[in-house]
Amino acid sequence: MNPCFFDSGRILIPRSDLSLWSTIACDQFTSDPAYWEDVRRMTEGHPSAYHITLPEIYLKEGEEAASRRIASINATMRRYLQDDLFTAYDGMIYVERTLRDGGVRKGLLGLLDLEQYDYHKGASSYIRATEETVLERIPPRVRIRQDASLELPHLMLLTDDPEGLLIEEIAAHKAEYETLYDFDLMKESGHITGYLLNDQALAHVRAVLKTFSDPAYFQDKYHTTTSPLVFAVGDGNHSLASAKECYEQLKARIGAEEAAQHPARYALAELVNLHDDSLSFEPIYRVLIGADLEDLLHHLRAQAPSFHGGASKPGEISLHFQSGLERRTLSIPASPGLLPVSILQPLLDAYLAEHPEVQIDYIHGLDAVRALGSQENHVAITFQGMQKADLFPGIIQGGVLPRKTFSMGHAEDKRFYLEGREIL
């Protein structure tokens, strides 16, 4: 493999019915058992990613059931490899995903170097988390990966490329590449096509990434003296953090020199341009259940005395509160690029720690959050959503964003498991 933080590798494509093989990311439809029961029925008796991944809805079944599922996953992976189910391709794959609304999301599938990824706040690595990583969510995912012989990614990385120097240039020459797959995804989730990059395209990727990772280029672009941030993790941060943890455990067992040559050093992921027209960012609002509005506002003012009532002035941000028929606004001075949720979430965490009887929920859509805010003992909090252009500056300034800052698209548009890779 070329010594680059995102590059080509040995990628496996199954020789089977790909519409039955390819299934949606495990962290979707976690409150919809009917969706996953339908997938189970569709894939029964057929090779499928469903049989070698663990939808998170099943984690609710308990420890014993999870252990049985993980053992079955590992055994099925070994059987698929023994049955020679896959065709191996060395390279990178250009992916076009046609979404349900007709939009086309362009991506580039390759291997990221886990040595260049760090999910901790304040990281200076090329690849960083976008949002705060919940450490408690890592161990269950480590259990799934640590004895697995295959990985199937739903990871999506983002690059800040408004000029379209990388993926869009690759897309312009797709007619020159070999088509690897071209099919409809299950359950009316759109269409997907994959093309194997040729040598010229690979050279272009490496040249552009060399530019993006150059400190002088980065510092001039963002007007900062910090280390280059080249990729931010858009989806699958906890899965990627688990891959990192498994690699670090391996390194501790066999030593850094041997681990550096091990396939577990890398993780398969799809890279998408943050500025892709099909990529939508939606804010995630907050609702406090069982909270008193006046008590909450008093707490926020006590923690941040610079809050004042009324609409924001230039250089300020506003938070809007609704509880029943009551509506209030608090505004606060903020440095350029700071997001409302970056101010709000730490204050809410402190409030919740003092009020264990209050629950928090994270809601998409203004109509939905306002409907909840109209209910008794509910406080809905809305704010200006993050623009896509704010993502990289926000991470550079604040380390990582608070959890549940934004969502990228609808559930059916999330990445599907399709391509695989051996990691043992």
GROMACS .gro file of C-alpha atoms in nm:
model
  424
    1MET     CA    1   0.000   0.000   0.000
    2ASN     CA    2   0.118   0.350  -0.081
    3PRO     CA    3   0.225   0.530   0.242
    4CYS     CA    4  -0.071   0.771   0.245
    5PHE     CA    5  -0.342   0.832   0.505
    6PHE     CA    6  -0.616   0.743   0.251
    7ASP     CA    7  -0.527   0.519  -0.038
    8SER     CA    8  -0.593   0.205  -0.239
    9GLY     CA    9  -0.625  -0.144  -0.099
   10ARG     CA   10  -0.762  -0.495  -0.155
   11ILE     CA   11  -1.141  -0.462  -0.170
   12LEU     CA   12  -1.386  -0.754  -0.188
   13ILE     CA   13  -1.710  -0.753  -0.389
   14PRO     CA   14  -1.945  -1.051  -0.342
   15ARG     CA   15  -2.047  -1.269  -0.636
   16SER     CA   16  -2.413  -1.284  -0.537
   17ASP     CA   17  -2.740  -1.094  -0.571
   18LEU     CA   18  -2.616  -0.752  -0.460
   19SER     CA   19  -2.967  -0.618  -0.395
   20LEU     CA   20  -3.002  -0.884  -0.124
   21TRP     CA   21  -2.640  -0.861  -0.015
   22SER     CA   22  -2.628  -0.486   0.050
   23THR     CA   23  -2.802  -0.370   0.370
   24ILE     CA   24  -2.828  -0.036   0.546
   25ALA     CA   25  -2.599   0.087   0.826
   26CYS     CA   26  -2.651  -0.090   1.158
   27ASP     CA   27  -2.737   0.230   1.347
   28GLN     CA   28  -3.050   0.306   1.142
   29PHE     CA   29  -3.413   0.218   1.225
   30THR     CA   30  -3.320   0.138   1.586
   31SER     CA   31  -3.682   0.186   1.694
   32ASP     CA   32  -3.838   0.007   1.397
   33PRO     CA   33  -3.822  -0.372   1.444
   34ALA     CA   34  -4.054  -0.419   1.145
   35TYR     CA   35  -3.785  -0.280   0.912
   36TRP     CA   36  -3.525  -0.528   1.028
   37GLU     CA   37  -3.770  -0.819   1.036
   38ASP     CA   38  -3.848  -0.743   0.672
   39VAL     CA   39  -3.474  -0.744   0.590
   40ARG     CA   40  -3.435  -1.075   0.775
   41ARG     CA   41  -3.712  -1.235   0.570
   42MET     CA   42  -3.576  -1.097   0.242
   43THR     CA   43  -3.223  -1.224   0.301
   44GLU     CA   44  -3.303  -1.561   0.459
   45GLY     CA   45  -3.117  -1.832   0.271
   46HIS     CA   46  -2.911  -1.580   0.069
   47PRO     CA   47  -2.559  -1.443   0.122
   48SER     CA   48  -2.609  -1.101   0.275
   49ALA     CA   49  -2.435  -0.834   0.479
   50TYR     CA   50  -2.732  -0.870   0.716
   51HIS     CA   51  -2.585  -1.202   0.834
   52ILE     CA   52  -2.239  -1.056   0.910
   53THR     CA   53  -2.331  -0.723   1.071
   54LEU     CA   54  -2.518  -0.650   1.391
   55PRO     CA   55  -2.807  -0.403   1.363
   56GLU     CA   56  -2.810  -0.203   1.683
   57ILE     CA   57  -3.178  -0.272   1.742
   58TYR     CA   58  -3.073  -0.622   1.849
   59LEU     CA   59  -2.845  -0.490   2.123
   60LYS     CA   60  -3.165  -0.441   2.323
   61GLU     CA   61  -3.202  -0.820   2.345
   62GLY     CA   62  -2.936  -0.839   2.614
   63GLU     CA   63  -2.583  -0.968   2.664
   64GLU     CA   64  -2.647  -1.338   2.603
   65ALA     CA   65  -2.834  -1.280   2.277
   66ALA     CA   66  -2.566  -1.036   2.157
   67SER     CA   67  -2.293  -1.293   2.224
   68ARG     CA   68  -2.481  -1.554   2.019
   69ARG     CA   69  -2.525  -1.310   1.732
   70ILE     CA   70  -2.157  -1.211   1.734
   71ALA     CA   71  -2.049  -1.576   1.732
   72SER     CA   72  -2.282  -1.641   1.437
   73ILE     CA   73  -2.146  -1.335   1.254
   74ASN     CA   74  -1.786  -1.453   1.291
   75ALA     CA   75  -1.870  -1.806   1.179
   76THR     CA   76  -2.063  -1.679   0.876
   77MET     CA   77  -1.775  -1.451   0.777
   78ARG     CA   78  -1.537  -1.746   0.781
   79ARG     CA   79  -1.782  -1.953   0.575
   80TYR     CA   80  -1.822  -1.679   0.315
   81LEU     CA   81  -1.444  -1.661   0.277
   82GLN     CA   82  -1.409  -2.042   0.260
   83ASP     CA   83  -1.684  -2.055  -0.003
   84ASP     CA   84  -1.488  -1.808  -0.218
   85LEU     CA   85  -1.787  -1.572  -0.229
   86PHE     CA   86  -1.586  -1.261  -0.316
   87THR     CA   87  -1.391  -1.119  -0.606
   88ALA     CA   88  -1.092  -0.912  -0.493
   89TYR     CA   89  -0.993  -0.582  -0.655
   90ASP     CA   90  -0.681  -0.383  -0.576
   91GLY     CA   91  -0.747  -0.011  -0.590
   92MET     CA   92  -1.006   0.251  -0.499
   93ILE     CA   93  -1.371   0.268  -0.604
   94TYR     CA   94  -1.560   0.571  -0.726
   95VAL     CA   95  -1.918   0.540  -0.597
   96GLU     CA   96  -2.234   0.708  -0.725
   97ARG     CA   97  -2.534   0.674  -0.497
   98THR     CA   98  -2.868   0.784  -0.644
   99LEU     CA   99  -3.087   0.888  -0.351
  100ARG     CA  100  -3.461   0.850  -0.326
  101ASP     CA  101  -3.516   1.214  -0.423
  102GLY     CA  102  -3.309   1.167  -0.739
  103GLY     CA  103  -2.997   1.341  -0.612
  104VAL     CA  104  -2.661   1.174  -0.676
  105ARG     CA  105  -2.401   1.156  -0.400
  106LYS     CA  106  -2.047   1.102  -0.525
  107GLY     CA  107  -1.795   0.918  -0.312
  108LEU     CA  108  -1.452   0.760  -0.314
  109LEU     CA  109  -1.396   0.429  -0.135
  110GLY     CA  110  -1.050   0.363   0.001
  111LEU     CA  111  -0.846   0.266   0.306
  112LEU     CA  112  -0.776   0.515   0.581
  113ASP     CA  113  -0.474   0.478   0.804
  114LEU     CA  114  -0.586   0.448   1.167
  115GLU     CA  115  -0.247   0.587   1.271
  116GLN     CA  116  -0.370   0.917   1.125
  117TYR     CA  117  -0.709   0.914   1.301
  118ASP     CA  118  -0.784   1.041   1.651
  119TYR     CA  119  -1.133   1.088   1.795
  120HIS     CA  120  -1.028   1.274   2.109
  121LYS     CA  121  -1.102   1.642   2.154
  122GLY     CA  122  -0.800   1.854   2.071
  123ALA     CA  123  -0.659   1.599   1.823
  124SER     CA  124  -0.413   1.722   1.561
  125SER     CA  125  -0.435   1.421   1.326
  126TYR     CA  126  -0.526   1.434   0.958
  127ILE     CA  127  -0.856   1.251   1.032
  128ARG     CA  128  -1.073   1.361   1.326
  129ALA     CA  129  -1.419   1.311   1.468
  130THR     CA  130  -1.683   1.572   1.394
  131GLU     CA  131  -1.879   1.517   1.712
  132GLU     CA  132  -1.802   1.417   2.068
  133THR     CA  133  -1.742   1.042   2.099
  134VAL     CA  134  -1.944   0.867   2.370
  135LEU     CA  135  -1.682   0.632   2.515
  136GLU     CA  136  -1.944   0.394   2.656
  137ARG     CA  137  -2.053   0.311   2.301
  138ILE     CA  138  -1.711   0.177   2.199
  139PRO     CA  139  -1.676  -0.154   2.396
  140PRO     CA  140  -1.981  -0.327   2.239
  141ARG     CA  141  -1.852  -0.242   1.892
  142VAL     CA  142  -1.503  -0.363   1.983
  143ARG     CA  143  -1.655  -0.701   2.070
  144ILE     CA  144  -1.809  -0.721   1.724
  145ARG     CA  145  -1.487  -0.632   1.541
  146GLN     CA  146  -1.210  -0.788   1.748
  147ASP     CA  147  -1.255  -1.147   1.620
  148ALA     CA  148  -1.412  -1.060   1.284
  149SER     CA  149  -1.230  -1.173   0.971
  150LEU     CA  150  -1.408  -0.914   0.753
  151GLU     CA  151  -1.507  -0.552   0.777
  152LEU     CA  152  -1.794  -0.395   0.584
  153PRO     CA  153  -1.797  -0.017   0.619
  154HIS     CA  154  -2.076   0.230   0.666
  155LEU     CA  155  -1.816   0.496   0.746
  156MET     CA  156  -1.844   0.826   0.562
  157LEU     CA  157  -1.559   1.075   0.569
  158LEU     CA  158  -1.597   1.438   0.465
  159THR     CA  159  -1.346   1.661   0.292
  160ASP     CA  160  -1.381   2.039   0.260
  161ASP     CA  161  -1.330   2.079  -0.115
  162PRO     CA  162  -1.552   2.363  -0.244
  163GLU     CA  163  -1.360   2.377  -0.572
  164GLY     CA  164  -1.422   2.008  -0.646
  165LEU     CA  165  -1.055   1.928  -0.697
  166LEU     CA  166  -1.072   1.566  -0.582
  167ILE     CA  167  -1.392   1.361  -0.625
  168GLU     CA  168  -1.554   1.576  -0.890
  169GLU     CA  169  -1.244   1.547  -1.106
  170ILE     CA  170  -1.252   1.169  -1.061
  171ALA     CA  171  -1.623   1.165  -1.155
  172ALA     CA  172  -1.557   1.353  -1.478
  173HIS     CA  173  -1.361   1.055  -1.611
  174LYS     CA  174  -1.582   0.768  -1.490
  175ALA     CA  175  -1.634   0.642  -1.848
  176GLU     CA  176  -1.266   0.541  -1.843
  177TYR     CA  177  -1.307   0.310  -1.539
  178GLU     CA  178  -1.426  -0.049  -1.507
  179THR     CA  179  -1.780  -0.080  -1.369
  180LEU     CA  180  -1.781  -0.314  -1.066
  181TYR     CA  181  -2.148  -0.299  -0.966
  182ASP     CA  182  -2.467  -0.127  -1.075
  183PHE     CA  183  -2.796  -0.217  -0.901
  184ASP     CA  184  -3.099  -0.102  -0.701
  185LEU     CA  185  -3.071  -0.104  -0.322
  186MET     CA  186  -3.332  -0.291  -0.122
  187LYS     CA  187  -3.649  -0.136   0.021
  188GLU     CA  188  -3.662   0.149  -0.231
  189SER     CA  189  -3.343   0.311  -0.102
  190GLY     CA  190  -3.216   0.422  -0.440
  191HIS     CA  191  -2.945   0.297  -0.674
  192ILE     CA  192  -2.569   0.252  -0.649
  193THR     CA  193  -2.290   0.218  -0.905
  194GLY     CA  194  -1.921   0.156  -0.842
  195TYR     CA  195  -1.621   0.208  -1.072
  196LEU     CA  196  -1.263   0.085  -1.022
  197LEU     CA  197  -1.018   0.374  -1.055
  198ASN     CA  198  -0.739   0.344  -1.310
  199ASP     CA  199  -0.374   0.432  -1.242
  200GLN     CA  200  -0.414   0.789  -1.365
  201ALA     CA  201  -0.705   0.851  -1.130
  202LEU     CA  202  -0.516   0.701  -0.836
  203ALA     CA  203  -0.223   0.930  -0.906
  204HIS     CA  204  -0.461   1.226  -0.909
  205VAL     CA  205  -0.606   1.128  -0.569
  206ARG     CA  206  -0.262   1.103  -0.413
  207ALA     CA  207  -0.150   1.435  -0.557
  208VAL     CA  208  -0.459   1.622  -0.433
  209LEU     CA  209  -0.436   1.468  -0.085
  210LYS     CA  210  -0.071   1.566  -0.067
  211THR     CA  211  -0.179   1.925  -0.132
  212PHE     CA  212  -0.466   1.912   0.119
  213SER     CA  213  -0.232   1.784   0.391
  214ASP     CA  214   0.037   2.045   0.329
  215PRO     CA  215   0.053   2.270   0.640
  216ALA     CA  216   0.107   2.587   0.437
  217TYR     CA  217  -0.196   2.514   0.215
  218PHE     CA  218  -0.413   2.435   0.517
  219GLN     CA  219  -0.306   2.734   0.722
  220ASP     CA  220  -0.364   2.971   0.433
  221LYS     CA  221  -0.709   2.821   0.367
  222TYR     CA  222  -0.835   2.845   0.726
  223HIS     CA  223  -0.622   3.134   0.854
  224THR     CA  224  -0.485   2.923   1.137
  225THR     CA  225  -0.151   2.789   1.259
  226THR     CA  226  -0.292   2.451   1.368
  227SER     CA  227  -0.210   2.112   1.216
  228PRO     CA  228  -0.396   2.015   0.897
  229LEU     CA  229  -0.742   1.862   0.929
  230VAL     CA  230  -0.799   1.680   0.598
  231PHE     CA  231  -1.097   1.453   0.674
  232ALA     CA  232  -1.378   1.479   0.928
  233VAL     CA  233  -1.588   1.173   1.012
  234GLY     CA  234  -1.942   1.239   0.896
  235ASP     CA  235  -2.109   0.902   0.975
  236GLY     CA  236  -1.989   0.601   1.170
  237ASN     CA  237  -1.759   0.776   1.418
  238HIS     CA  238  -1.816   0.517   1.692
  239SER     CA  239  -1.752   0.229   1.452
  240LEU     CA  240  -1.429   0.397   1.342
  241ALA     CA  241  -1.331   0.465   1.704
  242SER     CA  242  -1.384   0.093   1.772
  243ALA     CA  243  -1.160   0.002   1.478
  244LYS     CA  244  -0.896   0.232   1.624
  245GLU     CA  245  -0.929   0.068   1.967
  246CYS     CA  246  -0.897  -0.282   1.817
  247TYR     CA  247  -0.584  -0.171   1.632
  248GLU     CA  248  -0.432  -0.022   1.947
  249GLN     CA  249  -0.502  -0.347   2.135
  250LEU     CA  250  -0.338  -0.543   1.854
  251LYS     CA  251  -0.037  -0.312   1.863
  252ALA     CA  252  -0.001  -0.372   2.237
  253ARG     CA  253  -0.006  -0.750   2.181
  254ILE     CA  254   0.226  -0.789   1.882
  255GLY     CA  255   0.429  -0.469   1.889
  256ALA     CA  256   0.419  -0.154   1.681
  257GLU     CA  257   0.654  -0.278   1.409
  258GLU     CA  258   0.448  -0.589   1.327
  259ALA     CA  259   0.117  -0.407   1.369
  260ALA     CA  260   0.226  -0.146   1.115
  261GLN     CA  261   0.212  -0.419   0.845
  262HIS     CA  262  -0.116  -0.572   0.967
  263PRO     CA  263  -0.440  -0.519   0.769
  264ALA     CA  264  -0.612  -0.407   1.089
  265ARG     CA  265  -0.410  -0.086   1.071
  266TYR     CA  266  -0.651   0.034   0.803
  267ALA     CA  267  -1.027   0.081   0.780
  268LEU     CA  268  -1.238   0.089   0.465
  269ALA     CA  269  -1.438   0.412   0.431
  270GLU     CA  270  -1.614   0.627   0.174
  271LEU     CA  271  -1.495   0.984   0.124
  272VAL     CA  272  -1.753   1.247   0.024
  273ASN     CA  273  -1.708   1.615  -0.054
  274LEU     CA  274  -1.878   1.825   0.212
  275HIS     CA  275  -2.000   2.048  -0.070
  276ASP     CA  276  -2.165   1.771  -0.271
  277ASP     CA  277  -2.503   1.911  -0.379
  278SER     CA  278  -2.687   1.600  -0.257
  279LEU     CA  279  -2.543   1.620   0.095
  280SER     CA  280  -2.788   1.797   0.325
  281PHE     CA  281  -2.716   1.913   0.677
  282GLU     CA  282  -3.006   1.930   0.920
  283PRO     CA  283  -2.982   2.067   1.275
  284ILE     CA  284  -3.073   1.844   1.567
  285TYR     CA  285  -3.277   2.035   1.825
  286ARG     CA  286  -3.320   1.966   2.197
  287VAL     CA  287  -3.631   1.890   2.401
  288LEU     CA  288  -3.622   1.865   2.780
  289ILE     CA  289  -3.897   1.647   2.924
  290GLY     CA  290  -4.003   1.721   3.281
  291ALA     CA  291  -3.827   2.060   3.292
  292ASP     CA  292  -3.956   2.393   3.417
  293LEU     CA  293  -3.885   2.676   3.174
  294GLU     CA  294  -3.811   2.945   3.434
  295ASP     CA  295  -3.585   2.714   3.633
  296LEU     CA  296  -3.394   2.624   3.316
  297LEU     CA  297  -3.349   2.988   3.213
  298HIS     CA  298  -3.230   3.077   3.565
  299HIS     CA  299  -2.974   2.797   3.548
  300LEU     CA  300  -2.846   2.907   3.207
  301ARG     CA  301  -2.808   3.270   3.318
  302ALA     CA  302  -2.627   3.159   3.632
  303GLN     CA  303  -2.382   2.951   3.431
  304ALA     CA  304  -2.337   3.212   3.157
  305PRO     CA  305  -2.407   3.564   3.295
  306SER     CA  306  -2.353   3.722   2.954
  307PHE     CA  307  -2.688   3.581   2.837
  308HIS     CA  308  -2.952   3.850   2.786
  309GLY     CA  309  -3.314   3.841   2.677
  310GLY     CA  310  -3.424   3.936   2.328
  311ALA     CA  311  -3.300   3.896   1.974
  312SER     CA  312  -2.931   3.874   1.899
  313LYS     CA  313  -2.718   4.164   1.787
  314PRO     CA  314  -2.427   4.136   1.543
  315GLY     CA  315  -2.165   3.906   1.694
  316GLU     CA  316  -2.420   3.719   1.906
  317ILE     CA  317  -2.617   3.397   1.880
  318SER     CA  318  -2.969   3.324   2.003
  319LEU     CA  319  -3.142   3.027   2.165
  320HIS     CA  320  -3.520   3.003   2.140
  321PHE     CA  321  -3.727   2.830   2.408
  322GLN     CA  322  -4.086   2.707   2.397
  323SER     CA  323  -4.285   2.552   2.678
  324GLY     CA  324  -4.659   2.534   2.622
  325LEU     CA  325  -4.768   2.883   2.524
  326GLU     CA  326  -4.454   3.045   2.666
  327ARG     CA  327  -4.179   3.152   2.427
  328ARG     CA  328  -3.849   3.307   2.534
  329THR     CA  329  -3.518   3.397   2.369
  330LEU     CA  330  -3.171   3.423   2.519
  331SER     CA  331  -2.880   3.576   2.327
  332ILE     CA  332  -2.510   3.574   2.404
  333PRO     CA  333  -2.193   3.719   2.247
  334ALA     CA  334  -1.992   3.457   2.059
  335SER     CA  335  -1.665   3.441   1.871
  336PRO     CA  336  -1.688   3.403   1.490
  337GLY     CA  337  -1.761   3.048   1.379
  338LEU     CA  338  -1.883   2.926   1.720
  339LEU     CA  339  -2.203   2.724   1.689
  340PRO     CA  340  -2.509   2.773   1.914
  341VAL     CA  341  -2.507   2.407   2.011
  342SER     CA  342  -2.143   2.438   2.126
  343ILE     CA  343  -2.259   2.688   2.386
  344LEU     CA  344  -2.586   2.515   2.469
  345GLN     CA  345  -2.489   2.151   2.516
  346PRO     CA  346  -2.238   2.190   2.803
  347LEU     CA  347  -2.490   2.406   2.988
  348LEU     CA  348  -2.761   2.145   2.937
  349ASP     CA  349  -2.528   1.870   3.056
  350ALA     CA  350  -2.473   2.063   3.379
  351TYR     CA  351  -2.847   2.126   3.418
  352LEU     CA  352  -2.930   1.758   3.364
  353ALA     CA  353  -2.668   1.654   3.619
  354GLU     CA  354  -2.851   1.867   3.878
  355HIS     CA  355  -3.197   1.752   3.762
  356PRO     CA  356  -3.187   1.374   3.719
  357GLU     CA  357  -3.564   1.367   3.683
  358VAL     CA  358  -3.540   1.559   3.353
  359GLN     CA  359  -3.485   1.370   3.027
  360ILE     CA  360  -3.341   1.506   2.704
  361ASP     CA  361  -3.439   1.410   2.352
  362TYR     CA  362  -3.278   1.506   2.021
  363ILE     CA  363  -3.527   1.598   1.750
  364HIS     CA  364  -3.507   1.660   1.375
  365GLY     CA  365  -3.738   1.914   1.213
  366LEU     CA  366  -3.887   2.241   1.339
  367ASP     CA  367  -4.245   2.118   1.320
  368ALA     CA  368  -4.168   1.811   1.528
  369VAL     CA  369  -3.975   1.998   1.796
  370ARG     CA  370  -4.238   2.273   1.824
  371ALA     CA  371  -4.514   2.015   1.861
  372LEU     CA  372  -4.324   1.861   2.151
  373GLY     CA  373  -4.256   2.202   2.303
  374SER     CA  374  -4.629   2.274   2.314
  375GLN     CA  375  -4.683   1.984   2.556
  376GLU     CA  376  -4.697   2.025   2.931
  377ASN     CA  377  -4.362   2.001   3.114
  378HIS     CA  378  -4.170   2.003   2.787
  379VAL     CA  379  -3.915   2.267   2.688
  380ALA     CA  380  -3.817   2.281   2.322
  381ILE     CA  381  -3.493   2.459   2.232
  382THR     CA  382  -3.424   2.570   1.876
  383PHE     CA  383  -3.140   2.765   1.721
  384GLN     CA  384  -2.985   2.845   1.388
  385GLY     CA  385  -2.862   2.528   1.224
  386MET     CA  386  -2.505   2.478   1.118
  387GLN     CA  387  -2.418   2.550   0.758
  388LYS     CA  388  -2.197   2.299   0.581
  389ALA     CA  389  -1.925   2.559   0.540
  390ASP     CA  390  -1.911   2.593   0.922
  391LEU     CA  391  -1.813   2.230   0.984
  392PHE     CA  392  -1.437   2.235   0.937
  393PRO     CA  393  -1.387   2.579   1.100
  394GLY     CA  394  -1.601   2.460   1.392
  395ILE     CA  395  -1.386   2.151   1.446
  396ILE     CA  396  -1.064   2.348   1.405
  397GLN     CA  397  -1.180   2.604   1.661
  398GLY     CA  398  -1.350   2.377   1.914
  399GLY     CA  399  -1.175   2.041   1.882
  400VAL     CA  400  -1.493   1.844   1.816
  401LEU     CA  401  -1.856   1.949   1.801
  402PRO     CA  402  -2.102   1.849   2.073
  403ARG     CA  403  -2.283   1.521   2.016
  404LYS     CA  404  -2.599   1.540   1.807
  405THR     CA  405  -2.501   1.865   1.635
  406PHE     CA  406  -2.626   1.777   1.288
  407SER     CA  407  -2.766   1.499   1.075
  408MET     CA  408  -2.678   1.420   0.715
  409GLY     CA  409  -2.987   1.322   0.519
  410HIS     CA  410  -3.263   1.071   0.581
  411ALA     CA  411  -3.224   0.718   0.715
  412GLU     CA  412  -3.279   0.552   0.376
  413ASP     CA  413  -2.996   0.762   0.230
  414LYS     CA  414  -2.731   0.640   0.473
  415ARG     CA  415  -2.446   0.428   0.346
  416PHE     CA  416  -2.522   0.061   0.280
  417TYR     CA  417  -2.288  -0.226   0.359
  418LEU     CA  418  -2.157  -0.355   0.028
  419GLU     CA  419  -1.780  -0.374  -0.019
  420GLY     CA  420  -1.569  -0.578   0.221
  421ARG     CA  421  -1.213  -0.630   0.333
  422GLU     CA  422  -1.019  -0.893   0.527
  423ILE     CA  423  -0.879  -0.765   0.856
  424LEU     CA  424  -0.734  -1.075   1.027
   0.00000   0.00000   0.00000
